[in-house]
Amino acid sequence: MRWIYRGVAFLFTLGFLALVALALIPGQKLADLASERLKIVTGRDVQIEGDVTTSLFPHLSITTGPVKLANADWSESGPMITAEGLKVGVSFFSLLSGDVVIKTVEFNQPKILLEITEDGRENWSFDEKTIQVVKAPSSNEGGSEKVATSRSYSVDEAAVKGADIRFIDHQNGRQERFQNVDFTLRMPDADGAIKVVGSGEYSGAVVKMGATVTNARNFIDGLVTPLEISAEYGGVKASFDGKLGLGNFEFDGQLSAHANDLPAFSARFGGAGGVFDGAFALSGKATRTDDGALFLRSGRIAIGENEVRGDVDLLPGKDRPKLKAALTADVLDFSETSKSRNSQGKPQSARPKKPKTQTGWPKDQISTDFLFLTDAEVSLRANKLVLGGLKLGKSQILTRVEAGRAVFALEQTAAYDGALSGQFVMNGRGGLSVGGNLAAANVDVEPLLIDLVDLERFSGKGDFSIEFLGVGESVDEIMHNFSGSAQLAMRKGALKGVDLKRMIANTDPDQQGDGKRTIFDSLTASFDIENGIARTDDLDVRANGLTAVGTGEVDLGEQMLDFRVVPTALVKEDGTGGVKVPVRIKGPWAGPRYFLDVEALNAKDLDIDQEDLEKKVKKARKKVKNDIAKKLGIKQKKGESLEDAARRTIEETATKELMKILGGGN
């Protein structure tokens, strides 16, 4: 608001000088006088180069040469304002009456520099100690001082042409620039409306805006005044219809914004153009109070096909603002947020479905900067929610963010024909870590594993719980440093890719591949997780005619399996008997190999009675020998071994054949 007061005083001073110029003061002398008067108004050194000329037609006007306004004494960036020239036209008779009637203002090719120091000082905040207030005539000698804006004032037209505006924030190194700025203001009556139209260029796109204020005097005095404003930039259109007060920048009214291509708009500001695809829309009743708090009531926020409704508050805080929101939605699908754009600008998935032999997690660094932008407490209710590949049904999620640590609590969340509960923590303090505890009850395991890790090996209903902690700057690092514990219990399901029952019964390792499966009644296991490796020693599988126990590990970082399982096939109804053959399951979890475990093929590992085994071997050997003796016509004598009997039989047979030959020779 002080800028407006000083602007009016500035223009009044030039009008006064135009009147003085009629007394034929030389141009350079008039320029010096103008500089001195403007220094009184602004508190900064002002240079006006060249002659100052005046004109009486069509109204009293003054035209200057190049103008410079000094920057704050702490700045090293040069003048705050420079311009090729300034022209001000005023009503002659208004000067005599004490009113300010400005007919025209032209500010040509100005260059304006706005700066903020590292400690927060602004170069547009003038030092009040060096500014002398322009006094208005008083009806009594002891009257109080009033600034010049207490007079009647009007501006037929004020124009800025071809301005170049730079903004430098030394606190964070941010720099912005507006170029080719044209700006026109009309205020024909102090108690009437102000109309503003402007355009310019920012970050390669054209900016257009227009505004209407219903009461100029109230607006300039900082009172809350009805206002309509609209703007357009880079495919984004925004409007506000309500009330605005310049004193503490309070406003209250209906806000609307729409962007046809959010990725393209985000990319103009250095953002990730593919984070959200499609259009963006925002509407609702927006309010800002004198303490800086922002409120959105009956709000609607739409990104692409996603839409949420509710109330949002952004409250000032000591270290950072706090966001509070209560939102509802029908369907929210954020699977598109993982898409990036190719060289032709078309969306492409940043998380392609991996071939079954491919392993590896994304190694891109995960930024945690967003966790420190604001503290937050946000509740979301949705009938359907898709997060990346995870599909949730009716959900209630409460998110709390405090000083870089976010906690996402799942409450009453339906998923995969079951339910999920627990919380997920993302902590950006001192490096990224993730953790939490999650529990799934009676979920459909097959689609869950497909959506999470593209694993199509298990089907059936199951329960699952996990407590975990992962540390790292990327998904790959987190999975290699994963720790915690987990429990799994499945019912009435199948292991796809292998038929363990036939593999064991027929000693056939080829009973694996597409179309093969092992049906089970139950599968349970518990895991201890450390350094990205989940180990179990209590894997237990139960099925009709088959049981299996095993140990092994899952390398989460490398996405590999290594299990030793001892299935027992052809088990009797009472659980006894059966054939045990150890099986090794090893390889990438998307396509592991199943083969007989030769290393475990011994009596001890197979839990076979050694004495019974020896009896069976002796019996088998005796049977083989008897069969051989019978086929060869060997007859054993008492106490004679089979080898001796075979030797004797061969000798006797050979002698008989020889005698026949000799006898035939006689």
XYZ file of C-alpha atoms in Angstrom:
666
model
C 0.000 0.000 0.000
C 2.939 2.381 0.713
C 3.922 1.958 -2.940
C 0.606 3.463 -4.049
C 0.936 6.442 -1.699
C 4.436 7.135 -2.938
C 3.429 6.650 -6.557
C 0.738 9.315 -6.241
C 3.170 11.628 -4.465
C 5.729 10.923 -7.199
C 3.315 11.893 -9.956
C 2.070 14.941 -8.025
C 5.675 16.121 -7.693
C 6.237 15.861 -11.451
C 3.022 17.771 -12.081
C 4.158 20.501 -9.714
C 7.476 20.672 -11.535
C 5.673 21.003 -14.839
C 3.945 24.079 -13.474
C 7.263 25.499 -12.260
C 8.780 24.800 -15.674
C 6.420 27.351 -17.167
C 8.561 29.938 -15.466
C 11.196 29.064 -18.084
C 13.554 27.212 -15.755
C 16.311 25.592 -17.880
C 15.831 21.872 -18.638
C 18.877 20.626 -16.719
C 17.999 22.763 -13.717
C 14.488 21.366 -13.831
C 15.919 17.814 -13.996
C 18.019 18.489 -10.896
C 15.009 19.893 -9.087
C 12.933 16.830 -10.051
C 15.668 14.495 -8.783
C 15.759 16.277 -5.422
C 11.991 16.194 -5.025
C 11.802 12.509 -6.000
C 14.584 11.649 -3.529
C 12.426 13.204 -0.801
C 9.507 10.995 -1.853
C 11.470 7.723 -2.197
C 14.427 8.112 0.153
C 16.728 6.943 -2.676
C 19.029 8.776 -5.071
C 17.287 9.594 -8.350
C 19.087 10.537 -11.562
C 17.322 12.199 -14.487
C 19.609 12.506 -17.475
C 19.080 14.956 -20.320
C 16.681 17.885 -20.421
C 13.251 17.869 -18.915
C 10.698 19.341 -21.339
C 7.172 20.534 -20.782
C 4.063 20.898 -22.917
C 0.715 22.670 -22.500
C -1.243 20.738 -25.146
C -3.394 18.735 -24.936
C -2.701 19.051 -21.188
C 0.112 20.117 -18.941
C 2.834 17.449 -19.251
C 6.455 16.853 -18.421
C 8.814 14.503 -20.306
C 12.155 13.335 -18.941
C 15.202 11.663 -20.393
C 16.637 8.420 -18.980
C 15.733 7.852 -15.317
C 17.540 5.825 -12.610
C 16.366 4.972 -9.103
C 19.120 3.734 -6.789
C 18.944 0.306 -5.208
C 19.156 -0.435 -1.499
C 22.613 0.289 -0.071
C 23.238 -3.443 0.515
C 22.689 -4.431 -3.129
C 25.565 -5.009 -5.546
C 23.310 -5.506 -8.584
C 23.018 -1.942 -9.842
C 20.040 0.436 -9.913
C 16.635 -0.776 -8.804
C 14.871 0.972 -11.710
C 16.115 2.384 -14.995
C 13.971 3.646 -17.860
C 14.447 5.263 -21.239
C 12.113 8.036 -20.223
C 9.031 9.096 -18.289
C 6.118 11.257 -19.375
C 3.461 12.563 -17.011
C 0.465 14.680 -18.011
C -1.765 16.363 -15.418
C -4.739 18.695 -15.330
C -3.544 22.298 -14.877
C -6.578 23.401 -12.889
C -6.418 20.365 -10.574
C -2.978 21.510 -9.401
C -4.432 24.873 -8.417
C -7.228 23.224 -6.437
C -4.949 20.730 -4.680
C -6.475 17.691 -6.386
C -4.429 15.261 -8.453
C -5.936 14.570 -11.865
C -3.408 12.604 -13.898
C -4.287 12.548 -17.561
C -1.520 10.250 -18.750
C 1.574 8.407 -17.538
C 4.038 6.663 -19.849
C 6.954 4.671 -18.462
C 9.095 3.583 -21.428
C 11.373 0.509 -21.488
C 11.860 0.304 -17.732
C 14.165 -2.289 -16.189
C 13.095 -3.188 -12.668
C 15.203 -5.257 -10.278
C 13.600 -6.805 -7.169
C 15.865 -8.469 -4.603
C 15.691 -10.279 -1.270
C 18.846 -10.624 0.851
C 19.953 -13.800 2.627
C 18.538 -12.382 5.880
C 15.158 -11.560 4.277
C 15.463 -7.810 3.576
C 13.662 -6.546 0.457
C 14.944 -3.783 -1.815
C 11.403 -2.492 -2.374
C 11.016 -1.796 1.349
C 12.166 1.801 1.644
C 13.847 3.116 4.787
C 11.094 5.069 6.535
C 13.692 7.220 8.380
C 14.921 8.723 5.092
C 11.477 9.414 3.582
C 9.804 12.781 4.061
C 6.018 12.699 3.881
C 4.434 15.068 1.387
C 2.122 17.323 3.379
C -1.327 18.501 2.444
C -2.688 21.910 3.422
C -4.476 21.889 6.772
C -7.458 23.973 7.815
C -5.849 24.729 11.145
C -2.310 25.292 12.196
C -2.268 22.477 14.675
C -3.764 20.010 12.245
C -2.224 16.596 11.788
C -0.073 15.674 8.790
C -1.732 13.736 5.985
C -0.183 12.107 2.985
C -0.964 13.466 -0.437
C -3.434 10.697 -1.162
C -5.993 12.385 1.097
C -6.723 14.674 -1.888
C -9.066 13.793 -4.711
C -7.153 11.933 -7.376
C -7.744 10.174 -10.678
C -5.729 8.628 -13.494
C -7.114 8.657 -17.005
C -4.420 6.286 -18.235
C -1.098 5.035 -16.903
C 0.987 2.800 -19.133
C 4.183 0.805 -18.790
C 5.667 -0.284 -22.103
C 8.307 -2.958 -22.765
C 9.313 -3.498 -19.130
C 11.949 -6.028 -18.069
C 11.396 -7.227 -14.492
C 13.951 -9.410 -12.680
C 13.552 -11.051 -9.294
C 16.520 -12.415 -7.298
C 16.143 -14.281 -3.996
C 19.578 -14.590 -2.392
C 18.126 -16.879 0.290
C 17.736 -19.799 -2.102
C 19.442 -18.615 -5.290
C 16.135 -18.394 -7.152
C 15.930 -16.015 -10.108
C 12.880 -15.131 -12.191
C 12.412 -12.801 -15.151
C 9.422 -11.176 -16.842
C 10.046 -9.617 -20.241
C 8.171 -7.365 -22.686
C 5.722 -6.364 -19.973
C 2.976 -3.947 -21.110
C 0.663 -2.599 -18.442
C -2.258 -0.144 -18.583
C -4.212 1.274 -15.628
C -7.334 3.445 -15.755
C -8.868 5.110 -12.701
C -11.191 7.942 -13.846
C -12.612 8.550 -10.360
C -11.153 7.978 -6.890
C -14.506 6.653 -5.721
C -15.011 4.617 -8.888
C -13.399 1.561 -10.390
C -9.803 0.741 -11.255
C -9.308 -1.273 -14.420
C -5.989 -2.919 -15.213
C -4.893 -4.826 -18.316
C -1.426 -6.297 -18.759
C 0.668 -8.784 -20.698
C 4.235 -10.071 -20.799
C 6.457 -13.099 -21.262
C 7.646 -15.539 -18.620
C 9.636 -18.733 -19.170
C 8.912 -18.715 -22.885
C 5.133 -18.247 -22.651
C 2.815 -15.241 -22.816
C 1.140 -13.971 -19.650
C -2.149 -12.062 -19.890
C -4.132 -10.558 -17.043
C -6.999 -8.205 -16.330
C -8.512 -6.856 -13.113
C -11.321 -4.602 -11.973
C -11.577 -3.022 -8.487
C -14.933 -1.432 -7.701
C -13.732 1.370 -5.370
C -10.311 2.882 -5.963
C -10.121 4.976 -2.782
C -10.975 2.081 -0.455
C -8.582 -0.203 -2.301
C -5.666 2.245 -2.089
C -6.390 2.903 1.585
C -5.989 -0.850 2.232
C -9.639 -1.610 2.889
C -11.211 -4.873 1.750
C -12.761 -4.090 -1.636
C -14.698 -6.102 -4.238
C -12.364 -7.338 -6.980
C -12.489 -9.393 -10.154
C -9.267 -10.687 -11.683
C -8.401 -13.142 -14.456
C -5.091 -14.388 -15.812
C -3.809 -16.733 -18.493
C -0.384 -18.301 -18.840
C 0.984 -21.287 -20.734
C -2.375 -23.012 -21.170
C -3.502 -22.164 -17.617
C -6.494 -19.945 -16.974
C -7.340 -18.613 -13.515
C -9.927 -16.241 -12.109
C -10.935 -14.767 -8.764
C -14.215 -13.044 -7.942
C -14.498 -11.701 -4.432
C -12.893 -9.158 -2.107
C -9.285 -8.094 -1.566
C -7.588 -5.799 0.924
C -4.052 -4.560 0.249
C -3.348 -3.722 3.906
C -2.618 -7.296 5.019
C -3.364 -8.893 1.652
C -6.651 -10.364 2.866
C -9.032 -11.856 0.344
C -12.208 -13.889 0.203
C -13.951 -15.116 -2.913
C -14.508 -17.750 -5.537
C -11.310 -19.113 -7.063
C -11.080 -21.090 -10.290
C -8.078 -22.416 -12.230
C -7.710 -24.776 -15.173
C -4.684 -26.189 -17.065
C -5.106 -28.186 -20.263
C -1.693 -29.883 -20.018
C -0.323 -30.115 -16.490
C 2.954 -31.893 -17.447
C 3.829 -29.145 -19.935
C 2.978 -26.450 -17.388
C 5.010 -28.163 -14.653
C 7.995 -28.559 -16.987
C 8.129 -24.763 -17.465
C 9.085 -24.456 -13.803
C 11.673 -27.234 -13.894
C 9.266 -29.837 -12.509
C 8.888 -33.459 -13.577
C 6.618 -33.111 -16.577
C 5.379 -36.716 -16.390
C 4.463 -36.864 -12.700
C 0.777 -36.182 -13.421
C -0.684 -36.564 -16.879
C -3.653 -34.712 -18.341
C -5.568 -31.607 -17.339
C -5.732 -29.864 -13.959
C -8.641 -27.983 -12.384
C -9.098 -26.199 -9.069
C -12.158 -24.411 -7.727
C -13.672 -23.384 -4.421
C -14.126 -20.542 -1.976
C -10.651 -19.204 -1.163
C -9.884 -17.065 1.882
C -6.728 -15.462 3.268
C -6.839 -13.858 6.720
C -4.652 -11.063 8.053
C -2.358 -13.584 9.817
C -1.485 -15.262 6.510
C -3.715 -18.351 6.873
C -5.235 -19.735 3.655
C -8.523 -21.665 3.472
C -10.302 -23.489 0.655
C -13.911 -24.452 1.303
C -16.112 -26.695 -0.870
C -12.992 -27.235 -2.901
C -12.621 -29.362 -6.012
C -9.205 -30.504 -7.242
C -9.023 -32.574 -10.434
C -5.920 -34.051 -12.078
C -6.647 -35.984 -15.243
C -9.466 -38.388 -14.409
C -8.831 -38.079 -10.665
C -10.958 -35.753 -8.580
C -11.077 -34.990 -4.862
C -13.438 -32.703 -2.979
C -13.246 -31.224 0.479
C -11.783 -28.504 2.661
C -8.126 -27.469 2.785
C -6.316 -25.193 5.267
C -2.753 -23.871 4.954
C -1.719 -22.362 8.271
C 1.436 -20.347 9.054
C 4.028 -22.118 11.206
C 7.284 -21.330 12.936
C 9.525 -23.418 10.682
C 7.124 -24.280 7.858
C 3.391 -23.993 7.104
C 0.950 -26.721 8.092
C -1.528 -28.265 5.672
C -4.795 -29.635 7.034
C -7.332 -31.264 4.739
C -10.367 -33.547 4.765
C -10.862 -34.997 1.294
C -13.222 -37.475 -0.344
C -13.116 -39.155 -3.749
C -14.855 -41.828 -5.752
C -11.978 -43.313 -7.789
C -8.344 -42.212 -7.586
C -5.938 -43.885 -9.993
C -2.315 -42.795 -9.556
C -0.849 -45.561 -11.725
C -0.283 -42.884 -14.376
C 2.008 -40.939 -12.021
C 4.822 -43.372 -12.815
C 4.793 -42.363 -16.461
C 7.468 -40.208 -18.031
C 7.604 -38.793 -21.553
C 9.670 -39.899 -24.491
C 11.489 -37.673 -26.972
C 8.230 -37.115 -28.889
C 6.508 -35.911 -25.735
C 4.255 -38.962 -25.508
C 3.677 -40.681 -22.156
C 5.632 -43.853 -21.534
C 5.728 -46.046 -18.481
C 8.672 -45.566 -16.163
C 7.840 -48.931 -14.577
C 7.484 -51.365 -17.504
C 6.361 -54.887 -16.861
C 9.599 -56.849 -16.491
C 10.376 -60.007 -18.452
C 10.340 -63.050 -16.242
C 14.137 -63.321 -16.316
C 14.811 -59.652 -15.560
C 15.820 -58.625 -12.048
C 16.728 -55.365 -10.403
C 15.068 -52.472 -8.625
C 15.090 -48.816 -9.787
C 18.357 -47.097 -8.899
C 17.116 -43.507 -9.374
C 17.672 -41.338 -6.315
C 14.487 -40.578 -4.371
C 14.161 -36.924 -3.399
C 12.793 -36.147 0.069
C 12.596 -32.365 -0.410
C 8.805 -32.469 -0.603
C 8.620 -33.848 2.953
C 10.045 -30.574 4.289
C 7.805 -28.176 2.348
C 5.000 -28.324 4.884
C 3.777 -30.228 7.889
C 0.461 -31.891 7.194
C -2.560 -33.714 8.547
C -4.687 -35.022 5.692
C -7.522 -37.541 5.737
C -8.667 -39.182 2.516
C -11.710 -41.386 1.920
C -12.062 -43.087 -1.466
C -14.208 -45.865 -2.912
C -11.300 -47.085 -5.039
C -7.615 -46.197 -4.863
C -4.770 -47.279 -7.176
C -1.252 -46.480 -5.952
C 1.334 -47.454 -8.552
C 0.428 -51.117 -9.094
C -1.426 -51.584 -5.798
C -5.222 -51.630 -6.078
C -7.287 -50.799 -3.003
C -11.039 -50.829 -2.543
C -12.964 -48.622 -0.153
C -10.219 -46.889 1.807
C -9.580 -44.425 4.582
C -6.002 -43.126 4.793
C -4.716 -40.632 7.336
C -1.440 -38.887 6.478
C 0.640 -36.961 9.002
C 3.837 -35.112 8.057
C 6.076 -33.422 10.600
C 9.553 -32.002 9.942
C 10.315 -34.356 7.048
C 8.724 -37.508 8.501
C 5.485 -38.796 6.931
C 3.225 -41.473 8.404
C 0.505 -43.028 6.231
C -2.041 -44.925 8.328
C -4.389 -47.371 6.590
C -7.754 -47.480 8.320
C -10.682 -49.610 7.128
C -8.996 -50.358 3.820
C -10.409 -53.059 1.541
C -8.066 -54.785 -0.899
C -8.043 -57.915 -3.063
C -11.270 -59.294 -1.576
C -9.759 -58.892 1.899
C -8.546 -56.090 4.154
C -5.333 -54.150 4.757
C -4.306 -52.314 7.920
C -1.211 -50.804 9.441
C 1.043 -47.878 8.646
C 3.848 -46.899 6.307
C 6.531 -44.404 7.369
C 8.765 -42.327 5.085
C 11.474 -40.429 6.950
C 13.690 -37.869 5.226
C 15.582 -36.722 8.309
C 19.282 -37.415 7.849
C 18.769 -39.504 4.709
C 15.843 -41.561 3.477
C 14.402 -44.485 5.397
C 11.086 -46.319 5.097
C 9.413 -48.568 7.615
C 6.213 -49.584 9.270
C 3.937 -52.527 9.824
C 1.307 -53.870 7.466
C -1.195 -56.710 7.789
C -3.327 -58.311 5.082
C -6.288 -60.493 6.073
C -7.986 -63.003 3.758
C -6.624 -61.382 0.591
C -6.487 -62.926 -2.869
C -2.745 -63.580 -3.121
C -2.309 -64.005 -6.885
C -3.410 -60.539 -8.085
C -1.677 -58.932 -5.078
C 1.709 -60.440 -5.987
C 1.210 -59.670 -9.670
C 0.514 -56.007 -8.924
C 3.380 -55.649 -6.451
C 6.260 -57.598 -8.029
C 4.914 -59.165 -11.263
C 5.035 -62.603 -9.603
C 2.530 -65.152 -10.962
C 3.437 -68.234 -8.910
C 0.845 -68.439 -6.120
C -2.924 -68.431 -6.050
C -5.343 -68.724 -3.164
C -6.489 -66.855 -0.082
C -4.073 -65.843 2.609
C -3.009 -63.693 5.546
C 0.232 -61.764 5.630
C 1.931 -59.455 8.114
C 5.256 -57.643 8.102
C 7.260 -55.239 10.243
C 10.072 -53.644 8.297
C 12.736 -50.964 8.005
C 14.671 -50.015 4.877
C 17.428 -47.422 4.494
C 18.807 -45.993 1.258
C 18.607 -43.234 -1.343
C 16.931 -45.432 -3.990
C 14.550 -48.386 -4.131
C 17.520 -50.625 -4.941
C 19.462 -49.498 -1.853
C 16.396 -49.808 0.371
C 15.694 -53.392 -0.730
C 19.342 -54.373 -0.196
C 19.196 -52.936 3.342
C 15.757 -54.272 4.250
C 15.247 -55.717 7.741
C 12.352 -56.932 9.884
C 10.098 -59.979 10.153
C 7.133 -61.437 8.261
C 4.527 -64.195 8.527
C 2.558 -65.880 5.746
C -0.432 -68.228 5.938
C -2.286 -69.371 2.797
C -5.351 -71.593 2.380
C -6.715 -73.652 -0.532
C -4.278 -72.488 -3.164
C -1.797 -73.577 -5.796
C 1.888 -73.233 -6.596
C 2.116 -72.670 -10.334
C 4.927 -73.965 -12.538
C 5.589 -77.342 -10.881
C 3.731 -80.538 -9.964
C 5.623 -81.697 -6.858
C 3.374 -84.679 -6.296
C 4.107 -86.250 -9.700
C 7.723 -85.163 -9.624
C 8.255 -87.167 -6.414
C 6.002 -90.130 -7.230
C 7.610 -90.646 -10.642
C 11.076 -89.323 -9.812
C 10.558 -87.047 -12.802
C 12.232 -83.596 -12.647
C 10.488 -82.588 -15.872
C 7.184 -82.065 -14.057
C 7.563 -78.261 -14.262
C 6.688 -75.478 -16.677
C 3.522 -73.848 -17.964
C 0.371 -75.733 -17.092
C 1.932 -77.560 -14.136
C 0.828 -76.801 -10.598
C 0.828 -78.130 -7.070
C -2.488 -77.778 -5.279
C -2.271 -77.368 -1.501
C -4.663 -77.043 1.417
C -2.349 -74.803 3.453
C 1.039 -73.105 3.214
C 2.690 -71.342 6.168
C 6.080 -69.776 6.803
C 7.712 -67.118 8.980
C 10.710 -65.011 7.944
C 13.486 -63.091 9.644
C 14.789 -60.322 7.388
C 18.277 -58.824 7.582
C 20.371 -56.950 4.985
C 17.727 -57.572 2.352
C 17.581 -61.365 2.832
C 14.468 -63.045 4.268
C 15.197 -66.463 5.811
C 12.794 -69.169 6.983
C 13.262 -72.576 8.606
C 9.602 -73.488 9.074
C 8.074 -73.653 5.601
C 5.179 -76.114 5.805
C 2.877 -77.242 2.972
C -0.116 -79.578 3.377
C -2.117 -81.148 0.568
C -4.098 -84.278 -0.292
C -1.477 -87.017 -0.517
C 1.421 -84.577 -0.158
C 3.242 -82.789 2.640
C 6.386 -80.684 2.453
C 8.703 -78.959 4.884
C 11.604 -76.758 4.025
C 14.108 -74.014 4.708
C 15.460 -71.269 2.510
C 15.881 -67.603 1.795
C 14.579 -64.849 -0.430
C 17.152 -62.282 -1.570
C 14.935 -59.205 -1.780
C 17.671 -57.012 -3.206
C 18.581 -59.365 -6.041
C 15.059 -60.820 -6.421
C 16.345 -64.396 -6.063
C 15.112 -67.578 -4.305
C 17.009 -70.506 -2.790
C 14.894 -73.132 -0.969
C 15.477 -76.763 0.052
C 12.106 -78.499 0.327
C 11.490 -82.126 1.285
C 8.085 -83.163 -0.080
C 6.511 -86.462 0.907
C 4.222 -87.864 -1.789
C 1.695 -90.728 -1.625
C 1.064 -90.098 2.063
C -1.562 -92.330 3.678
C -4.714 -90.894 5.162
C -3.278 -91.260 8.679
C -0.231 -89.194 7.632
C 2.222 -92.100 7.564
C 4.190 -93.642 4.759
C 4.948 -91.954 1.473
C 7.980 -91.294 -0.672
C 10.392 -88.515 0.295
C 12.613 -86.865 -2.289
C 14.316 -83.508 -1.583
C 13.739 -80.700 -4.096
C 15.797 -77.536 -4.650
C 14.024 -74.356 -5.741
C 16.548 -71.805 -6.964
C 16.823 -68.818 -9.287
C 15.035 -65.501 -9.982
C 11.706 -65.333 -8.209
C 9.932 -64.584 -11.481
C 11.093 -67.928 -12.963
C 12.933 -70.284 -10.556
C 14.162 -73.808 -11.416
C 12.920 -76.941 -9.613
C 15.281 -79.940 -9.490
C 16.056 -82.980 -7.350
C 18.487 -82.108 -4.553
C 21.315 -84.593 -5.111
C 23.290 -83.237 -2.151
C 20.500 -84.303 0.182
C 19.981 -87.756 -1.325
C 21.223 -89.888 1.603
C 19.456 -91.904 4.231
C 20.042 -89.438 6.993
C 18.571 -86.446 5.097
C 15.659 -88.618 3.919
C 14.963 -89.902 7.439
C 15.020 -93.641 6.334
C 15.630 -96.491 8.827
C 19.156 -97.810 8.041
C 18.584 -101.421 9.273
C 15.378 -101.699 7.343
C 17.133 -100.315 4.267
C 19.927 -102.965 4.543
C 17.385 -105.789 4.832
C 15.572 -104.544 1.764
C 18.853 -104.328 -0.168
C 19.857 -107.917 0.815
C 16.452 -109.189 -0.152
C 16.632 -107.400 -3.484
C 20.102 -108.787 -4.194
C 18.995 -112.383 -3.369
C 16.029 -112.067 -5.670
C 18.222 -110.822 -8.503
C 20.670 -113.696 -8.047
C 17.883 -116.336 -7.991
C 16.401 -114.890 -11.163
C 19.803 -115.013 -12.882
C 20.452 -118.624 -11.682
C 17.068 -119.771 -12.887
C 17.524 -118.275 -16.350
C 21.037 -119.756 -16.684
C 20.039 -123.207 -15.282
C 22.407 -122.954 -12.309
C 21.668 -125.280 -9.391
C 23.370 -124.489 -6.109
C 24.558 -127.287 -3.784
C 24.297 -126.972 -0.084
C 26.832 -124.444 1.253
C 27.864 -123.438 -2.252
C 27.850 -119.768 -3.274
C 26.124 -118.633 -6.461
C 29.498 -117.739 -7.980
C 30.927 -121.234 -7.233
C 27.777 -122.878 -8.523
C 27.975 -120.814 -11.723
C 31.659 -121.745 -12.199
C 30.952 -125.478 -11.575
C 27.986 -125.440 -13.931
C 30.032 -123.804 -16.687
C 32.862 -126.370 -16.243
C 30.477 -129.351 -16.292
C 28.716 -128.056 -19.353
C 31.973 -127.431 -21.179
C 33.277 -130.978 -20.362
C 30.132 -132.629 -21.657
C 30.274 -130.675 -24.907
C 33.960 -131.567 -25.380
C 33.334 -135.315 -24.848
C 30.600 -135.218 -27.442
C 33.001 -133.767 -29.948
C 35.747 -136.336 -29.154
C 33.318 -139.248 -29.168
C 31.974 -138.119 -32.485
C 35.520 -138.140 -33.824
C 35.833 -141.923 -33.058
